Every structure is written in structure tokens, then in C-alpha cells.
Amino acid sequence: MKYANKLKMWCKKWSDIIDKGPEYGTNKDVLVGSLHEADAMGDVHNGIKDRLMEVHAELKKWKNENFKKAMVGGCKEAKQFEDDFKKAQKPWAKKLAKVQKCKKDYFNACKQEVAAQQALSQTGTGAVTEEQVKKLQEKVEKCQRDVSQTRDKYEETLKELNSYKSIYIIDMKEVFDNTQKFEEKRLEYFKDILIGIHHALDLTQINEISTIYELLKQKIGLSDASKDLIWWSQNRGADMPMNWPEFEEFSLEQSLSTRKEKSRPGVPISSNNDTIRSSKSSLHNLAGKEPVQEGKAVTAGVVASQIPSKANAVQSTANLTPELNRQKSYDPDLNPFEDEPDSNSKGGAKVASDPSGGTAEAGQADGKIWPTDAGVFQTNPFDEDDDEEEEDFSNQVGVLVQALFDYVGHEKDELSFKSGDKFEKLKDRDDQGWCTGRRDGRIGLFPDNYVKVVDQ
């Protein structure tokens, strides 16, 4: 039962790991198929457990029916056999005790006769009176009579015992045969129980096992490297659909009304997803752009080479909209498109409005592309919309972990540590393999495969 539960737990654990891991396509299907095999084998072992429990229930029922408990301990059947043996032995025991007593009396009489004969024979060697000799002769005669009487009684009781021997043998054999029958029944049932246990444990008789491994073999046979590579290329590589930037005409109204959506900083790609990072870098090379810097967020790296500098952005805006730099000859309060100078302008350059309350330079803010006055960029094919707010870990108690390797953070929101350092893990890994932790009072991200949980 424990083994089946362990298989089930192992299957669930690795199912979650594979779902969040980098595997894909038919190779992922093979891994999932192996988990299905483990889960099915868990069901098989649970079935074995159920059959064994059925055998145990039958054994328990048979025991309760054939070995009933006595009030003072033991079982009633065994006590009944003991009573039957005692009943058959009781007459024989009485006769045997009588024979033993007669035998003892006979032997004592013989000893006394021998002693009297020896005393009488010694009278001729010493000074013994005639009266003493006469008494010794009378004692010898009395001992001889006692010997004769005890001998007759001994022979009579022995003859009586021998005459009862056949009855004793019949009574004892009858009780003994009853015990033999009961023991035969027990041994036969014990054999049946062993056969039932063998049937429950015999894996060769379970058809589900051959079916399970036949399905696993078929699943493994469906693994196709070329098919997986094509899928990867279409979803993560050169053949994936793109939304390349296109030229758009400048619109003052659209530029002023567009608002930037707040998003969290791009999460650096962990060492487990190097394939994804390298493939996305190759996409930028195909598009004529610089590759993404190692460890940087894809969102920020896609258009890094396309983002104009602050001066160029302002100059581009001035060239495209020269009327914005002319001396105003109208009342600015009557212009519905005019922004407050202290909130939406900075040093004469156009500044994009930020719904979070801040401002950003034209063309770029928080690692994302904002619509500029030139209207060049509006969408990012690699941008991931995420409206999640940052969590507050100030009062949270984390899990103690220990670093397995040295790690130097590439971004401001990453932690750096040395091998052997211990710190807190506040949040489990995300889809890209990054955990949130706290070290020396600082909260940041770190790769989950660089640490292990410390047993407390």
C-alpha cells in the first residue's frame, strides 16, 4: 500500500515539474506516458492490496468460526480436546494408580522379609537369648505372609488394569482421531490461504501489466525528433508568426491620448531555458537587430536597438511636428490637447504619460516601447502583458535554503550569493524557474536550481 501511494505521489510531483519544465512535443508526451505507467502500476499494486485484504478477511472469518475464544483465555476447541483426553484417561489413571500402590506395598514387604532373614541368621554368631531368636523367627514368618498377600493383590490389580487396556485404547484413539480431523482441516485451509496469497501476488496473471507496458512502448515509439524540432521552430524559432514594427503616420491626438500600461520588469531567463533564449536571440538577428543580451528580459531586448536616444527622440519629434516648437499665439488653457508643463513635459521634450503616476521619456518607459510623436512603435511581438502587482514580503517568513553554486545577479531585481550561503525563499519558482527570496534584508529573484532546501 505504501509503495502504491509512493508511486502516486511521485507521479503527481513529476507531472507538475514536467508541465512547468522546458520539455515539449512528443518528447514531453513520452515523459507524461511514463508517469501514466507509474500511476497505472500504482493502481495495480492497490489491486494486489485489495486481493490480499480479501484473503485476510476470509482467514479472519475462518479463525473466528473454528477457534472461538474461551472466557479464561485460549480457544474453546483446544480446551474441549483437552477435556476429552482427560475423560478418556481418568478410569485408566485410577487403575494405574492402584497398581502402582500395590506394587509399592509388595516391594516394601519383600524388603522387610529380607531384613528379618538377615537378623535371624546373625543370631548364631553372638550372645542371643532363645526368646530373642523366637521373636525373630515370628517376624520372618509374618514378613513372608505379607509378601504373599501384597503379591497376590499386586497381580490382581495388574490383571484388572490389563483387562481395561483395550477400552482405554479405544477411547483415547477416538479423541485422537477427532483432533487429527480438526488439524487436517486447518492444514488444508492453510494451503488454500497460501494459494490465495500466491494468486494475489502473481503479477504474471495480471493482464493489465502487459497492457500498461504495451501502451508505454507505443508512446515511446511515437517520439519524433523532427516533428518536435518543427514545432519548436514554429512556436519558438524562425518560423514563428511575427508582428514586426511598421511605419505609421503621426497622430497628435493619438499620441496624447495613449497611456502606458504598468507592467512588472521582465524576468531574466534561467539557465534551464538557454535554448529558448538562444532561439529568440536568433530571431532578432533574422530581423536585422542586435541579439538579446545574455540574462536580459526578452521584452526589453527585442527593441533595444530600435529605441532612439533621448536627444534623437526629441529631435525626431521636433522635425515631424515643427508647429509644437513655435511661439504659441493662443491661450493654452483653451487647447484640449495641451498637457501641464510640470507633469507632461521635461526640458522641452515630449514626455509620455504614465498611468502609474510617473513619466517616461518619449519612445521608452519601464523597459517597454511607448508611442512617440513619430508613431514608429506601438506593439512588441515579444511583450508579455502582466497586470500582477508586486507582492509584499516584508512580514513573510520564508523557507531556509542553501546555495549550491555561486551566482551573480545580472539585474537589479536579482540576488547574488556564494556557494554555501543560506537565506530565505519567500515564493516558489515561476514558469521560468525563478524564485523570490530574501538575503541580508534584500528581496530579489534567484534561479531555483542553484539552491536546495535546508532540513530544519
Coordinates of C-alpha atoms in Angstrom, one line a residue:
M1 CA 0.0 0.0 0.0
K2 CA 2.8 2.4 0.9
Y3 CA 4.6 1.5 -2.4
A4 CA 1.4 2.3 -4.4
N5 CA 1.0 5.6 -2.6
K6 CA 4.6 6.5 -3.2
L7 CA 4.1 5.8 -6.9
K8 CA 1.1 8.1 -6.9
M9 CA 2.9 10.9 -5.1
W10 CA 5.9 10.5 -7.4
C11 CA 3.7 10.7 -10.5
K12 CA 1.9 13.9 -9.2
K13 CA 5.2 15.6 -8.3
W14 CA 6.8 15.0 -11.7
S15 CA 3.7 15.8 -13.6
D16 CA 3.8 19.3 -12.1
I17 CA 7.6 19.5 -12.8
I18 CA 7.1 18.4 -16.5
D19 CA 4.2 20.8 -17.0
K20 CA 6.4 23.7 -15.8
G21 CA 9.6 22.5 -17.4
P22 CA 11.2 23.1 -20.8
E23 CA 10.2 19.8 -22.4
Y24 CA 7.8 19.9 -25.3
G25 CA 6.3 18.0 -28.2
T26 CA 6.4 14.2 -28.5
N27 CA 9.3 14.0 -26.0
K28 CA 7.1 15.6 -23.4
D29 CA 4.4 13.1 -24.4
V30 CA 6.8 10.2 -23.7
L31 CA 7.6 11.6 -20.2
V32 CA 3.9 12.0 -19.5
G33 CA 3.4 8.4 -20.7
S34 CA 6.0 7.2 -18.2
L35 CA 4.1 9.0 -15.5
H36 CA 0.9 7.3 -16.7
E37 CA 2.7 3.9 -16.4
A38 CA 3.7 4.7 -12.8
D39 CA 0.2 5.8 -12.0
A40 CA -1.3 2.6 -13.6
M41 CA 1.2 0.4 -11.7
G42 CA 0.1 2.2 -8.5
D43 CA -3.5 1.1 -9.3
V44 CA -2.2 -2.5 -10.0
H45 CA -0.5 -2.6 -6.6
N46 CA -3.6 -1.2 -5.0
G47 CA -5.5 -4.1 -6.6
I48 CA -3.0 -6.5 -5.1
K49 CA -3.5 -4.9 -1.7
D50 CA -7.3 -5.3 -2.1
R51 CA -7.0 -9.0 -3.0
L52 CA -4.7 -9.6 -0.1
M53 CA -7.2 -7.9 2.2
E54 CA -9.9 -10.2 0.9
V55 CA -7.7 -13.2 1.7
H56 CA -7.1 -11.7 5.2
A57 CA -10.8 -11.2 5.7
E58 CA -11.5 -14.8 4.8
L59 CA -8.8 -16.1 7.1
K60 CA -10.1 -13.9 10.0
K61 CA -13.7 -15.2 9.4
W62 CA -12.5 -18.9 9.4
K63 CA -10.5 -18.3 12.6
N64 CA -13.5 -16.8 14.3
E65 CA -15.6 -19.8 13.3
N66 CA -13.2 -22.5 14.1
F67 CA -11.2 -21.1 17.0
K68 CA -13.6 -19.5 19.3
K69 CA -12.1 -17.7 22.3
A70 CA -12.7 -19.1 25.8
M71 CA -13.6 -17.0 28.7
V72 CA -10.3 -17.6 30.5
G73 CA -8.0 -17.4 27.5
G74 CA -7.1 -19.8 24.7
C75 CA -9.7 -21.2 22.4
K76 CA -12.7 -23.4 23.1
E77 CA -11.8 -26.2 20.7
A78 CA -8.4 -26.8 22.2
K79 CA -9.9 -26.8 25.7
Q80 CA -12.6 -29.3 24.6
F81 CA -10.0 -31.7 23.2
E82 CA -8.0 -31.5 26.5
D83 CA -11.2 -32.3 28.4
D84 CA -11.9 -35.3 26.1
F85 CA -8.4 -36.7 26.7
K86 CA -8.8 -36.3 30.4
K87 CA -12.2 -38.0 30.4
A88 CA -10.7 -41.0 28.4
Q89 CA -7.7 -41.2 30.7
K90 CA -9.5 -40.9 34.0
P91 CA -10.5 -44.6 34.5
W92 CA -7.2 -45.8 33.3
A93 CA -5.4 -43.3 35.6
K94 CA -7.3 -44.6 38.6
K95 CA -6.5 -48.3 37.9
L96 CA -2.9 -47.4 37.1
A97 CA -2.5 -45.6 40.4
K98 CA -3.9 -48.7 42.3
V99 CA -1.4 -50.9 40.5
Q100 CA 1.4 -48.6 41.5
K101 CA 0.3 -48.6 45.1
C102 CA 0.1 -52.5 45.2
K103 CA 3.5 -52.7 43.6
K104 CA 5.0 -50.4 46.2
D105 CA 3.4 -52.4 49.1
Y106 CA 4.7 -55.6 47.6
F107 CA 8.3 -54.3 47.3
N108 CA 8.2 -53.0 50.9
A109 CA 7.1 -56.4 52.2
C110 CA 9.9 -58.0 50.3
K111 CA 12.4 -55.6 51.9
Q112 CA 11.2 -56.3 55.4
E113 CA 11.4 -60.1 54.8
V114 CA 15.0 -59.8 53.6
A115 CA 15.9 -57.7 56.7
A116 CA 14.3 -60.2 59.1
Q117 CA 16.1 -63.2 57.4
Q118 CA 19.4 -61.3 57.8
A119 CA 18.7 -60.6 61.5
L120 CA 17.8 -64.2 62.2
S121 CA 21.0 -65.5 60.5
Q122 CA 23.2 -63.3 62.7
T123 CA 21.9 -64.9 66.0
G124 CA 24.3 -67.8 65.7
T125 CA 27.4 -65.6 65.9
G126 CA 26.6 -63.7 69.2
A127 CA 25.1 -64.0 72.6
V128 CA 21.4 -64.0 71.9
T129 CA 18.7 -65.4 74.1
E130 CA 16.2 -68.0 73.0
E131 CA 13.4 -65.6 73.5
Q132 CA 15.0 -63.1 71.0
V133 CA 15.5 -65.9 68.5
K134 CA 11.9 -66.8 68.8
K135 CA 10.8 -63.3 68.1
L136 CA 13.0 -63.0 65.1
Q137 CA 11.5 -66.3 63.7
E138 CA 8.0 -65.0 64.2
K139 CA 8.9 -61.7 62.4
V140 CA 10.3 -63.6 59.5
E141 CA 7.1 -65.7 59.2
K142 CA 4.9 -62.5 59.4
C143 CA 7.0 -60.8 56.6
Q144 CA 6.6 -63.9 54.4
R145 CA 2.8 -63.8 54.9
D146 CA 2.8 -60.0 54.0
V147 CA 4.9 -60.7 50.9
S148 CA 2.4 -63.3 49.8
Q149 CA -0.6 -61.1 50.4
T150 CA 0.8 -58.0 48.7
R151 CA 2.0 -60.1 45.8
D152 CA -1.5 -61.5 45.2
K153 CA -3.0 -58.0 45.4
Y154 CA -0.4 -56.6 43.0
E155 CA -1.1 -59.4 40.5
E156 CA -4.8 -58.9 40.8
T157 CA -4.8 -55.1 40.2
L158 CA -2.3 -55.5 37.3
K159 CA -4.6 -58.1 35.7
E160 CA -7.6 -55.7 36.2
L161 CA -5.6 -52.9 34.5
N162 CA -4.6 -55.1 31.6
S163 CA -8.2 -56.0 31.1
Y164 CA -9.2 -52.3 30.8
K165 CA -6.4 -51.5 28.4
S166 CA -8.4 -52.2 25.2
I167 CA -11.2 -49.9 26.4
Y168 CA -8.6 -47.2 27.2
I169 CA -7.0 -47.5 23.8
I170 CA -10.4 -47.2 22.0
D171 CA -11.4 -44.1 24.0
M172 CA -8.1 -42.4 23.5
K173 CA -8.0 -43.2 19.8
E174 CA -11.4 -41.8 19.3
V175 CA -10.4 -38.5 20.8
F176 CA -7.1 -38.5 19.0
D177 CA -8.9 -39.1 15.6
N178 CA -11.1 -36.1 16.3
T179 CA -8.0 -33.9 16.8
Q180 CA -6.4 -35.3 13.7
K181 CA -9.5 -34.4 11.6
F182 CA -9.5 -30.9 13.1
E183 CA -5.8 -30.5 12.3
E184 CA -6.3 -31.8 8.8
K185 CA -9.0 -29.2 8.2
R186 CA -6.7 -26.5 9.5
L187 CA -3.7 -27.6 7.3
E188 CA -5.9 -27.8 4.2
Y189 CA -7.3 -24.4 4.8
F190 CA -3.8 -23.1 5.4
K191 CA -2.9 -24.4 2.0
D192 CA -5.9 -22.7 0.4
I193 CA -4.9 -19.4 2.0
L194 CA -1.3 -19.7 0.6
I195 CA -2.8 -20.4 -2.8
G196 CA -5.0 -17.3 -2.4
I197 CA -1.9 -15.2 -1.4
H198 CA 0.0 -16.5 -4.4
H199 CA -2.8 -15.6 -6.7
A200 CA -2.9 -12.1 -5.3
L201 CA 0.8 -11.6 -5.7
D202 CA 1.3 -13.4 -9.0
L203 CA 2.0 -10.4 -11.4
T204 CA 2.1 -12.8 -14.4
Q205 CA -1.6 -13.4 -14.1
I206 CA -2.5 -9.6 -14.2
N207 CA -3.4 -8.7 -17.8
E208 CA -3.3 -5.0 -17.0
I209 CA 0.5 -5.1 -16.6
S210 CA 1.2 -6.2 -20.2
T211 CA -1.3 -3.6 -21.5
I212 CA 0.3 -0.9 -19.4
Y213 CA 3.8 -1.6 -20.8
E214 CA 2.5 -2.1 -24.4
L215 CA 0.9 1.4 -24.2
L216 CA 4.2 2.8 -22.8
K217 CA 6.2 1.1 -25.7
Q218 CA 3.7 2.6 -28.2
K219 CA 4.1 6.0 -26.6
I220 CA 7.9 5.8 -26.8
G221 CA 7.7 4.8 -30.4
L222 CA 5.7 7.9 -31.2
S223 CA 8.6 10.1 -30.2
D224 CA 9.7 12.1 -33.3
A225 CA 12.7 14.4 -33.1
S226 CA 12.0 16.1 -36.5
K227 CA 8.4 16.7 -35.5
D228 CA 9.5 18.3 -32.2
L229 CA 12.0 20.5 -34.0
I230 CA 9.4 21.7 -36.4
W231 CA 7.0 22.5 -33.6
W232 CA 9.8 24.4 -31.8
S233 CA 10.7 26.4 -34.9
Q234 CA 7.0 27.3 -35.4
N235 CA 6.4 28.3 -31.8
R236 CA 9.8 29.5 -30.5
G237 CA 12.1 29.7 -33.6
A238 CA 12.5 31.2 -37.1
D239 CA 9.1 30.0 -38.4
M240 CA 7.0 31.5 -35.5
P241 CA 4.5 34.3 -36.5
M242 CA 5.9 37.8 -36.0
N243 CA 4.4 41.2 -35.6
W244 CA 7.1 43.4 -37.0
P245 CA 7.0 47.2 -36.5
E246 CA 5.6 49.1 -39.4
F247 CA 5.6 52.7 -40.3
E248 CA 2.6 54.7 -39.0
E249 CA 1.6 58.2 -39.7
F250 CA 2.0 60.6 -36.8
S251 CA -1.3 61.5 -35.0
L252 CA -1.1 64.2 -32.3
E253 CA -4.4 63.2 -30.8
Q254 CA -3.4 59.5 -30.6
S255 CA 0.0 60.4 -29.1
L256 CA -1.6 62.5 -26.3
S257 CA -4.3 60.0 -25.5
T258 CA -2.2 56.9 -25.5
R259 CA -1.4 55.7 -21.9
K260 CA 1.3 53.2 -20.9
E261 CA 0.1 50.1 -19.1
K262 CA 2.0 49.3 -16.0
S263 CA 3.9 46.0 -16.0
R264 CA 6.5 44.3 -13.9
P265 CA 10.1 44.2 -15.1
G266 CA 11.0 41.4 -17.5
V267 CA 12.1 38.2 -15.7
P268 CA 15.6 37.0 -16.7
I269 CA 15.7 33.7 -18.4
S270 CA 17.1 31.0 -16.2
S271 CA 19.9 28.6 -17.1
N272 CA 17.3 25.8 -17.7
N273 CA 15.9 27.8 -20.7
D274 CA 19.1 28.6 -22.6
T275 CA 17.5 27.0 -25.7
I276 CA 14.6 29.5 -25.6
R277 CA 17.0 32.4 -25.0
S278 CA 19.3 31.4 -27.9
S279 CA 16.4 30.8 -30.3
K280 CA 14.8 34.2 -29.5
S281 CA 18.2 35.9 -30.0
S282 CA 18.4 34.3 -33.4
L283 CA 15.0 35.8 -34.3
H284 CA 16.4 39.3 -33.7
N285 CA 19.4 38.5 -35.9
L286 CA 17.0 37.4 -38.6
A287 CA 15.2 40.7 -38.3
G288 CA 18.4 42.7 -38.6
K289 CA 18.5 43.6 -34.9
E290 CA 21.2 43.1 -32.3
P291 CA 20.8 39.8 -30.3
V292 CA 19.4 40.0 -26.8
Q293 CA 22.0 40.4 -24.1
E294 CA 22.6 37.2 -22.0
G295 CA 20.4 37.2 -18.9
K296 CA 18.2 40.2 -20.0
A297 CA 14.5 40.2 -20.3
V298 CA 13.2 39.3 -23.8
T299 CA 10.7 42.2 -23.7
A300 CA 13.4 44.8 -23.2
G301 CA 15.9 43.2 -25.6
V302 CA 13.7 42.8 -28.7
V303 CA 13.6 46.5 -29.5
A304 CA 16.7 47.6 -27.7
S305 CA 18.4 48.7 -30.9
Q306 CA 15.3 50.4 -32.2
I307 CA 14.8 52.7 -29.3
P308 CA 16.0 56.2 -30.1
S309 CA 18.1 58.1 -27.6
K310 CA 16.5 60.9 -25.6
A311 CA 18.1 63.6 -27.8
N312 CA 17.2 61.8 -31.0
A313 CA 13.6 61.2 -29.8
V314 CA 13.2 64.9 -29.1
Q315 CA 14.8 65.9 -32.3
S316 CA 12.7 63.4 -34.2
T317 CA 9.6 64.9 -32.6
A318 CA 10.7 68.4 -33.4
N319 CA 11.3 67.6 -37.1
L320 CA 8.0 65.8 -37.5
T321 CA 5.9 68.4 -35.6
P322 CA 7.6 71.8 -36.0
E323 CA 4.4 73.6 -35.1
L324 CA 4.8 72.4 -31.5
N325 CA 8.1 74.4 -31.1
R326 CA 6.6 77.7 -32.5
Q327 CA 5.7 80.6 -30.3
K328 CA 2.1 80.0 -29.1
S329 CA -0.2 82.8 -30.2
Y330 CA -3.2 81.4 -28.5
D331 CA -4.4 80.8 -25.0
P332 CA -3.1 77.4 -23.9
D333 CA -6.0 76.9 -21.4
L334 CA -8.3 76.7 -24.4
N335 CA -6.3 73.8 -26.0
P336 CA -7.8 70.5 -25.0
F337 CA -4.7 68.6 -26.1
E338 CA -2.2 70.7 -24.1
D339 CA -0.5 68.9 -21.1
E340 CA 0.5 70.5 -17.9
P341 CA 4.1 71.7 -18.3
D342 CA 5.3 70.4 -14.9
S343 CA 3.7 67.0 -15.4
N344 CA 3.9 66.0 -19.1
S345 CA 6.9 68.0 -20.3
K346 CA 10.6 67.7 -19.3
G347 CA 13.1 70.2 -20.6
G348 CA 11.1 71.0 -23.7
A349 CA 11.0 67.4 -24.8
K350 CA 7.8 65.4 -25.2
V351 CA 7.2 63.0 -22.3
A352 CA 4.8 60.0 -22.4
S353 CA 2.1 59.9 -19.7
D354 CA 2.3 57.0 -17.3
P355 CA -1.0 55.8 -15.7
S356 CA 1.0 54.7 -12.6
G357 CA 1.7 58.4 -11.8
G358 CA 5.2 58.8 -13.2
T359 CA 6.5 60.0 -16.6
A360 CA 8.8 58.4 -19.1
E361 CA 11.0 59.7 -21.9
A362 CA 9.4 59.6 -25.4
G363 CA 10.0 56.3 -27.0
Q364 CA 10.8 54.2 -23.9
A365 CA 9.5 53.6 -20.3
D366 CA 10.0 50.8 -17.9
G367 CA 11.6 48.6 -20.5
K368 CA 8.6 48.9 -22.9
I369 CA 8.1 50.9 -26.1
W370 CA 5.7 53.8 -25.8
P371 CA 4.1 55.6 -28.8
T372 CA 6.3 58.5 -29.7
D373 CA 5.4 61.6 -31.5
A374 CA 6.7 60.0 -34.6
G375 CA 4.4 57.0 -34.0
V376 CA 7.0 54.4 -35.0
F377 CA 6.5 51.7 -32.4
Q378 CA 3.2 50.7 -30.9
T379 CA 3.4 46.9 -30.3
N380 CA 6.1 44.5 -29.3
P381 CA 5.8 40.9 -30.6
F382 CA 7.6 39.5 -27.6
D383 CA 5.9 41.6 -24.9
E384 CA 4.0 39.8 -22.2
D385 CA 1.1 41.6 -20.7
D386 CA 1.1 41.1 -16.9
D387 CA -1.0 43.2 -14.6
E388 CA 0.1 41.5 -11.4
E389 CA 1.1 43.8 -8.7
E390 CA 4.2 43.3 -6.7
E391 CA 3.7 41.2 -3.5
D392 CA 4.7 42.4 -0.1
F393 CA 7.1 40.0 1.6
S394 CA 8.1 42.3 4.5
N395 CA 6.3 40.3 7.1
Q396 CA 6.5 36.8 5.5
V397 CA 8.6 34.0 7.0
G398 CA 10.3 32.0 4.2
V399 CA 11.9 28.6 3.9
L400 CA 15.6 28.3 4.6
V401 CA 17.7 27.3 1.6
Q402 CA 21.4 26.9 0.9
A403 CA 23.2 27.9 -2.3
L404 CA 24.8 25.0 -4.2
F405 CA 26.8 27.3 -6.6
D406 CA 28.0 30.9 -6.9
Y407 CA 25.6 33.2 -8.6
V408 CA 26.0 36.9 -9.6
G409 CA 22.8 38.7 -10.4
H410 CA 22.6 40.3 -13.8
E411 CA 19.7 42.6 -13.0
K412 CA 18.8 44.9 -10.1
D413 CA 16.0 42.6 -9.0
E414 CA 18.2 39.6 -8.7
L415 CA 20.1 38.3 -5.6
S416 CA 23.8 37.4 -5.7
F417 CA 25.3 34.8 -3.4
K418 CA 28.2 32.4 -2.9
S419 CA 28.1 28.6 -2.6
G420 CA 27.1 27.6 0.9
D421 CA 25.3 30.8 1.7
K422 CA 22.0 30.4 3.5
F423 CA 19.0 32.7 3.0
E424 CA 15.2 32.6 2.8
K425 CA 13.0 31.5 -0.1
L426 CA 9.8 33.5 0.0
K427 CA 8.0 32.3 -3.1
D428 CA 8.3 29.1 -5.2
R429 CA 9.6 29.1 -8.7
D430 CA 7.6 30.6 -11.5
D431 CA 7.1 29.3 -15.1
Q432 CA 10.6 30.4 -16.0
G433 CA 12.3 28.8 -13.0
W434 CA 12.8 31.9 -10.8
C435 CA 12.1 32.0 -7.1
T436 CA 11.7 35.1 -4.8
G437 CA 14.0 35.2 -1.8
R438 CA 15.4 37.5 0.9
R439 CA 19.1 37.7 1.7
D440 CA 20.6 40.2 4.2
G441 CA 17.3 42.1 4.3
R442 CA 17.1 42.5 0.5
I443 CA 14.4 40.8 -1.6
G444 CA 15.0 39.6 -5.1
L445 CA 14.9 36.8 -7.7
F446 CA 17.2 33.8 -7.9
P447 CA 17.3 30.6 -10.0
D448 CA 15.7 27.7 -8.2
N449 CA 18.2 25.1 -9.4
Y450 CA 21.1 27.0 -7.7
V451 CA 19.8 26.2 -4.2
K452 CA 18.4 23.3 -2.0
V453 CA 16.0 23.4 0.9
V454 CA 17.8 23.0 4.3
D455 CA 16.2 20.5 6.6
Q456 CA 15.2 22.1 9.9

